[in-house]
Every structure is written in C-alpha cells, then in structure tokens.
PDB file of C-alpha atoms in Angstrom:
ATOM      1  CA  MET A 127      14.320 -22.131 -33.236  1.00 52.00           C
ATOM      2  CA  SER A 128      12.754 -22.222 -29.914  1.00 65.00           C
ATOM      3  CA  LYS A 129      15.053 -22.173 -26.544  1.00 76.00           C
ATOM      4  CA  THR A 130      14.074 -24.932 -24.174  1.00 77.00           C
ATOM      5  CA  LEU A 131      14.115 -24.681 -20.290  1.00 78.00           C
ATOM      6  CA  GLU A 132      17.336 -25.362 -20.152  1.00 79.00           C
ATOM      7  CA  ASP A 133      18.065 -22.423 -22.367  1.00 77.00           C
ATOM      8  CA  LEU A 134      16.305 -19.431 -20.905  1.00 78.00           C
ATOM      9  CA  ILE A 135      18.011 -20.792 -16.459  1.00 83.00           C
ATOM     10  CA  THR A 136      20.911 -20.072 -15.048  1.00 84.00           C
ATOM     11  CA  ARG A 137      20.433 -22.806 -12.837  1.00 89.00           C
ATOM     12  CA  ARG A 138      17.972 -25.972 -12.286  1.00 90.00           C
ATOM     13  CA  PHE A 139      16.855 -26.208  -9.188  1.00 93.00           C
ATOM     14  CA  GLN A 140      17.831 -29.581  -9.764  1.00 94.00           C
ATOM     15  CA  ASP A 141      21.188 -28.839  -9.099  1.00 94.00           C
ATOM     16  CA  VAL A 142      20.795 -26.735  -5.566  1.00 95.00           C
ATOM     17  CA  THR A 143      23.003 -28.600  -3.391  1.00 95.00           C
ATOM     18  CA  VAL A 144      21.089 -29.679  -0.234  1.00 96.00           C
ATOM     19  CA  SER A 145      23.285 -31.130   2.621  1.00 94.00           C
ATOM     20  CA  GLU A 146      22.564 -34.382   4.464  1.00 94.00           C
ATOM     21  CA  ALA A 147      20.586 -32.571   7.319  1.00 93.00           C
ATOM     22  CA  GLY A 148      17.900 -31.270   4.501  1.00 93.00           C
ATOM     23  CA  HIS A 149      20.396 -27.154   4.283  1.00 95.00           C
ATOM     24  CA  ILE A 150      19.699 -24.723   1.302  1.00 95.00           C
ATOM     25  CA  ASN A 151      23.455 -23.996  -0.946  1.00 93.00           C
ATOM     26  CA  THR A 152      21.952 -19.868  -0.239  1.00 89.00           C
ATOM     27  CA  ALA A 153      23.502 -18.573  -2.937  1.00 87.00           C
ATOM     28  CA  GLU A 154      23.063 -21.944  -5.899  1.00 91.00           C
ATOM     29  CA  PHE A 155      19.353 -21.697  -4.426  1.00 92.00           C
ATOM     30  CA  LEU A 156      19.040 -17.839  -5.230  1.00 88.00           C
ATOM     31  CA  GLU A 157      20.896 -18.315  -9.015  1.00 88.00           C
ATOM     32  CA  ALA A 158      17.741 -20.921  -9.719  1.00 89.00           C
ATOM     33  CA  ALA A 159      15.515 -18.833  -8.628  1.00 87.00           C
ATOM     34  CA  GLU A 160      16.480 -16.082 -10.335  1.00 82.00           C
ATOM     35  CA  GLY A 161      14.981 -17.924 -13.418  1.00 61.00           C
ATOM     36  CA  VAL A 162      12.107 -17.808 -12.814  1.00 61.00           C
ATOM     37  CA  LYS A 163      12.232 -13.769 -11.920  1.00 51.00           C
ATOM     38  CA  VAL A 164      11.604 -13.862  -8.288  1.00 43.00           C
ATOM     39  CA  ARG A 165      14.561 -13.322  -6.300  1.00 45.00           C
ATOM     40  CA  GLU A 166      14.419 -11.525  -2.894  1.00 49.00           C
ATOM     41  CA  LYS A 167      16.951  -9.159  -2.874  1.00 45.00           C
ATOM     42  CA  SER A 168      16.691  -9.019   1.023  1.00 51.00           C
ATOM     43  CA  LEU A 169      18.616 -12.751   0.804  1.00 60.00           C
ATOM     44  CA  SER A 170      21.302 -11.839  -1.863  1.00 54.00           C
ATOM     45  CA  ASN A 171      24.242 -10.200  -0.243  1.00 54.00           C
ATOM     46  CA  PRO A 172      24.689 -11.793   3.618  1.00 56.00           C
ATOM     47  CA  SER A 173      27.077 -10.379   5.610  1.00 61.00           C
ATOM     48  CA  ASP A 174      29.212 -13.082   5.224  1.00 67.00           C
ATOM     49  CA  PRO A 175      28.632 -15.923   2.609  1.00 66.00           C
ATOM     50  CA  THR A 176      31.039 -18.150   4.530  1.00 71.00           C
ATOM     51  CA  VAL A 177      28.775 -18.240   7.228  1.00 68.00           C
ATOM     52  CA  TYR A 178      26.283 -17.108   5.584  1.00 79.00           C
ATOM     53  CA  ASP A 179      25.965 -20.516   3.230  1.00 87.00           C
ATOM     54  CA  THR A 180      23.000 -22.218   3.493  1.00 91.00           C
ATOM     55  CA  LEU A 181      19.505 -20.471   3.814  1.00 91.00           C
ATOM     56  CA  GLN A 182      18.927 -22.165   6.869  1.00 94.00           C
ATOM     57  CA  LYS A 183      21.937 -20.670   8.564  1.00 91.00           C
ATOM     58  CA  ILE A 184      20.167 -16.908   7.500  1.00 88.00           C
ATOM     59  CA  ILE A 185      17.020 -17.749   9.300  1.00 91.00           C
ATOM     60  CA  THR A 186      18.753 -19.662  12.374  1.00 92.00           C
ATOM     61  CA  ALA A 187      21.022 -16.192  12.650  1.00 88.00           C
ATOM     62  CA  GLU A 188      18.185 -13.832  12.190  1.00 88.00           C
ATOM     63  CA  ALA A 189      16.235 -16.053  15.123  1.00 91.00           C
ATOM     64  CA  LYS A 190      19.123 -15.132  17.793  1.00 90.00           C
ATOM     65  CA  GLU A 191      19.480 -11.815  16.180  1.00 87.00           C
ATOM     66  CA  GLY A 192      15.861 -10.811  16.337  1.00 86.00           C
ATOM     67  CA  ASP A 193      16.157  -9.114  12.867  1.00 85.00           C
ATOM     68  CA  ARG A 194      13.304 -11.465  10.555  1.00 88.00           C
ATOM     69  CA  THR A 195      14.199  -9.252   7.534  1.00 87.00           C
ATOM     70  CA  ALA A 196      15.992 -12.621   5.596  1.00 87.00           C
ATOM     71  CA  THR A 197      13.517 -14.803   6.843  1.00 91.00           C
ATOM     72  CA  GLN A 198      10.427 -12.732   5.970  1.00 92.00           C
ATOM     73  CA  GLY A 199      12.041 -12.357   2.381  1.00 89.00           C
ATOM     74  CA  LEU A 200      12.550 -16.019   1.939  1.00 91.00           C
ATOM     75  CA  LEU A 201       8.981 -17.106   3.621  1.00 94.00           C
ATOM     76  CA  TRP A 202       7.584 -15.035   0.770  1.00 92.00           C
ATOM     77  CA  LEU A 203       9.779 -15.752  -1.842  1.00 92.00           C
ATOM     78  CA  LYS A 204       8.985 -19.682  -0.797  1.00 95.00           C
ATOM     79  CA  ARG A 205       5.464 -18.982  -1.265  1.00 95.00           C
ATOM     80  CA  GLY A 206       5.288 -17.467  -4.729  1.00 94.00           C
ATOM     81  CA  LEU A 207       7.430 -20.559  -5.690  1.00 95.00           C
ATOM     82  CA  GLU A 208       5.082 -22.608  -4.763  1.00 97.00           C
ATOM     83  CA  LEU A 209       2.570 -21.391  -6.052  1.00 96.00           C
ATOM     84  CA  THR A 210       4.435 -21.435  -9.556  1.00 95.00           C
ATOM     85  CA  ALA A 211       5.615 -25.053  -9.225  1.00 97.00           C
ATOM     86  CA  MET A 212       1.890 -26.023  -7.716  1.00 98.00           C
ATOM     87  CA  ALA A 213       0.514 -24.361 -11.015  1.00 97.00           C
ATOM     88  CA  LEU A 214       3.477 -25.508 -13.547  1.00 96.00           C
ATOM     89  CA  LYS A 215       2.640 -29.300 -12.359  1.00 97.00           C
ATOM     90  CA  ARG A 216      -0.907 -29.245 -12.246  1.00 97.00           C
ATOM     91  CA  SER A 217      -0.671 -27.957 -16.149  1.00 96.00           C
ATOM     92  CA  LEU A 218       1.437 -30.738 -17.231  1.00 95.00           C
ATOM     93  CA  GLU A 219      -1.065 -33.119 -15.412  1.00 96.00           C
ATOM     94  CA  ASN A 220      -3.960 -31.179 -16.881  1.00 95.00           C
ATOM     95  CA  GLN A 221      -3.157 -30.405 -20.238  1.00 91.00           C
ATOM     96  CA  LYS A 222      -6.608 -29.744 -21.122  1.00 94.00           C
ATOM     97  CA  GLU A 223      -6.544 -26.441 -19.174  1.00 95.00           C
ATOM     98  CA  THR A 224      -5.790 -23.241 -19.289  1.00 95.00           C
ATOM     99  CA  LEU A 225      -2.616 -22.125 -17.953  1.00 95.00           C
ATOM    100  CA  SER A 226      -4.783 -19.596 -16.115  1.00 96.00           C
ATOM    101  CA  GLU A 227      -7.008 -21.703 -15.205  1.00 97.00           C
ATOM    102  CA  SER A 228      -3.604 -23.457 -13.324  1.00 97.00           C
ATOM    103  CA  PHE A 229      -2.267 -21.079 -12.003  1.00 97.00           C
ATOM    104  CA  THR A 230      -5.913 -19.397 -10.596  1.00 97.00           C
ATOM    105  CA  GLU A 231      -6.423 -22.794  -8.412  1.00 97.00           C
ATOM    106  CA  ALA A 232      -2.499 -23.000  -7.523  1.00 97.00           C
ATOM    107  CA  TYR A 233      -2.960 -19.581  -6.265  1.00 97.00           C
ATOM    108  CA  ASN A 234      -6.373 -20.411  -4.581  1.00 97.00           C
ATOM    109  CA  LYS A 235      -4.040 -22.960  -2.132  1.00 97.00           C
ATOM    110  CA  THR A 236      -1.505 -21.435  -1.448  1.00 97.00           C
ATOM    111  CA  LEU A 237      -1.376 -17.384  -1.917  1.00 96.00           C
ATOM    112  CA  LYS A 238      -4.988 -16.618  -1.707  1.00 96.00           C
ATOM    113  CA  GLN A 239      -4.666 -16.829   2.557  1.00 96.00           C
ATOM    114  CA  TYR A 240      -2.304 -14.579   2.458  1.00 95.00           C
ATOM    115  CA  HIS A 241      -4.101 -11.673   0.906  1.00 95.00           C
ATOM    116  CA  GLY A 242      -6.837  -8.932   1.394  1.00 95.00           C
ATOM    117  CA  PHE A 243      -9.346  -8.431  -1.120  1.00 95.00           C
ATOM    118  CA  ILE A 244      -7.270  -5.634  -3.436  1.00 96.00           C
ATOM    119  CA  VAL A 245      -4.422  -7.873  -3.770  1.00 95.00           C
ATOM    120  CA  LYS A 246      -6.594 -11.297  -4.562  1.00 94.00           C
ATOM    121  CA  LYS A 247      -8.760  -9.121  -6.781  1.00 94.00           C
ATOM    122  CA  MET A 248      -5.333  -8.012  -8.862  1.00 95.00           C
ATOM    123  CA  PHE A 249      -4.356 -11.449  -9.447  1.00 94.00           C
ATOM    124  CA  GLY A 250      -7.796 -12.404 -10.801  1.00 92.00           C
ATOM    125  CA  VAL A 251      -6.533  -9.011 -13.537  1.00 94.00           C
ATOM    126  CA  ALA A 252      -3.474 -10.584 -13.583  1.00 93.00           C
ATOM    127  CA  MET A 253      -4.720 -14.074 -14.954  1.00 93.00           C
ATOM    128  CA  MET A 254      -6.425 -11.831 -18.108  1.00 93.00           C
ATOM    129  CA  ALA A 255      -2.811 -10.960 -19.073  1.00 94.00           C
ATOM    130  CA  CYS A 256      -1.510 -15.155 -18.672  1.00 93.00           C
ATOM    131  CA  PRO A 257      -0.520 -16.247 -22.563  1.00 94.00           C
ATOM    132  CA  ASP A 258      -2.478 -19.592 -23.935  1.00 93.00           C
ATOM    133  CA  ARG A 259      -0.831 -23.010 -22.782  1.00 92.00           C
ATOM    134  CA  GLU A 260       0.941 -23.305 -27.064  1.00 91.00           C
ATOM    135  CA  THR A 261       2.554 -19.696 -26.367  1.00 92.00           C
ATOM    136  CA  PHE A 262       3.719 -20.213 -23.244  1.00 92.00           C
ATOM    137  CA  TYR A 263       5.066 -24.766 -23.815  1.00 92.00           C
ATOM    138  CA  MET A 264       6.705 -23.108 -27.091  1.00 90.00           C
ATOM    139  CA  LYS A 265       8.673 -20.153 -25.319  1.00 88.00           C
ATOM    140  CA  ILE A 266       9.853 -23.417 -23.024  1.00 87.00           C
ATOM    141  CA  GLY A 267      10.957 -25.886 -25.895  1.00 86.00           C
ATOM    142  CA  GLY A 268       7.682 -26.723 -27.292  1.00 85.00           C
ATOM    143  CA  ASP A 269       4.126 -28.961 -26.197  1.00 83.00           C
ATOM    144  CA  ASN A 270       6.025 -32.304 -26.026  1.00 86.00           C
ATOM    145  CA  GLU A 271       7.258 -34.806 -24.074  1.00 89.00           C
ATOM    146  CA  GLY A 272      10.607 -33.771 -23.970  1.00 88.00           C
ATOM    147  CA  ALA A 273       9.640 -30.565 -22.996  1.00 89.00           C
ATOM    148  CA  HIS A 274       7.306 -31.295 -20.345  1.00 92.00           C
ATOM    149  CA  GLU A 275       9.718 -34.418 -18.952  1.00 93.00           C
ATOM    150  CA  GLN A 276      12.008 -31.370 -18.554  1.00 92.00           C
ATOM    151  CA  LEU A 277       9.414 -28.744 -17.031  1.00 93.00           C
ATOM    152  CA  LEU A 278       8.441 -31.928 -14.909  1.00 95.00           C
ATOM    153  CA  ALA A 279      12.229 -32.542 -13.271  1.00 95.00           C
ATOM    154  CA  TRP A 280      12.166 -28.949 -12.666  1.00 95.00           C
ATOM    155  CA  VAL A 281       9.977 -28.778 -11.100  1.00 96.00           C
ATOM    156  CA  ASN A 282      10.242 -31.360  -9.282  1.00 97.00           C
ATOM    157  CA  ALA A 283      12.988 -30.820  -7.646  1.00 97.00           C
ATOM    158  CA  LEU A 284      11.250 -27.158  -7.164  1.00 97.00           C
ATOM    159  CA  GLN A 285       9.016 -29.064  -4.387  1.00 97.00           C
ATOM    160  CA  GLY A 286      11.740 -31.338  -3.519  1.00 97.00           C
ATOM    161  CA  LEU A 287      13.606 -27.734  -2.278  1.00 97.00           C
ATOM    162  CA  LEU A 288      10.578 -26.025  -0.781  1.00 97.00           C
ATOM    163  CA  ASN A 289       9.894 -29.460   1.431  1.00 97.00           C
ATOM    164  CA  GLU A 290      13.411 -29.282   3.023  1.00 96.00           C
ATOM    165  CA  LEU A 291      12.057 -25.152   3.679  1.00 96.00           C
ATOM    166  CA  ASN A 292       8.484 -26.279   5.053  1.00 96.00           C
ATOM    167  CA  ILE A 293      10.107 -28.908   7.287  1.00 96.00           C
ATOM    168  CA  PHE A 294      12.501 -25.927   7.974  1.00 96.00           C
ATOM    169  CA  TYR A 295      10.064 -22.783   9.057  1.00 95.00           C
ATOM    170  CA  ALA A 296       8.145 -25.070  10.813  1.00 95.00           C
ATOM    171  CA  SER A 297      10.346 -26.832  13.339  1.00 95.00           C
ATOM    172  CA  GLY A 298      11.694 -23.712  14.464  1.00 93.00           C
ATOM    173  CA  ALA A 299       7.954 -21.952  13.796  1.00 93.00           C
ATOM    174  CA  PHE A 300      10.129 -19.225  11.901  1.00 93.00           C
ATOM    175  CA  ASP A 301       7.110 -18.370  10.156  1.00 91.00           C
ATOM    176  CA  LYS A 302       4.888 -16.655  12.903  1.00 89.00           C
ATOM    177  CA  GLY A 303       4.055 -13.455  12.888  1.00 80.00           C
ATOM    178  CA  LEU A 304       5.143 -12.909   9.311  1.00 74.00           C
TER     179      LEU A 304
END
C-alpha cells in the first residue's frame, strides 16, 4: 500500500502555531521543515527555547547582538522552501508538465538570482535526476484528487508561513547583506 503525504511527515505546515502577531513557533516550524529534509542547524538549538520560541524572536535578538548566524540560516531555509512551495504548486496546476520543468521554473524565480555560474549549472544537472511525475506522486499517495488536495493544503500552509517571514524580514531589512 502506498503511503500518503501525512504518513511521510511528522508535522504538517498547517499545524504550525502562528500567534495573532504573526510570530511562528520555532520548534514546530523546524519539525515541519524536517519533513522536506531541509533544516537549518543554526536554528535547531536556541540557547533558551522559552525566550526564542518564535523565529521572529531569534532574528530580533540576533539583530541586537550583531550575530546573524540563525538569521542567515533561516533566510536560506526560507528560500529553499519557497522553491519547494512554488514548484509543487506549479506541478499541481500544470499536470502535463514534468517535475523537472516545475522545479526549474520555480528555481528561476526563487534561488537562481542568488547563485553563481557553477551552482546554476549544478542545479541543471540535478534536475536530470528528478523523478518523473508518476513516481513522485505515487510516493505521496498517488496522482489523484485526494492526494493533490492534501499536497495543495500543505503547500498553501507553507506559503502562508513564508509570507509571514517575508513580511517580517522586509520590516526590519533583516536580509540585507546576507
């Protein structure tokens, strides 16, 4: 029996706590990000989990201290997750498109601008190893309406969290110089 998306992840992005002020729970976000095998080590062990219980608190504290290790780590995690969200949404909306095409188009709109010549070429090579659509969707429950709805809910929740982070980063110019 094939597994569903729910079987493959420990926490869904739609289950990550966001306060009324838009602050995202650190531990829950990182647990959800672990599900896509993208995780930033510098964010995983804050010195005081009660003080740094949201991603925004970590970044604000770092801005005051001058050490931007976690801020930069979260920035790259956010960029990688933006690529993932955009590619998967594109794949769901363009069912005749290969996964490689969906991820390449998403890469062109998200990460490409931050990469040099060699990394851009390496991405192209990596896309040659991208699974075909059928194989990928079978791994997450099948290429059917139910699996697509589950994946779309996951992608939309992820995009909502990324939107919160983008607003926060812009509000304090936290990404400048990184």
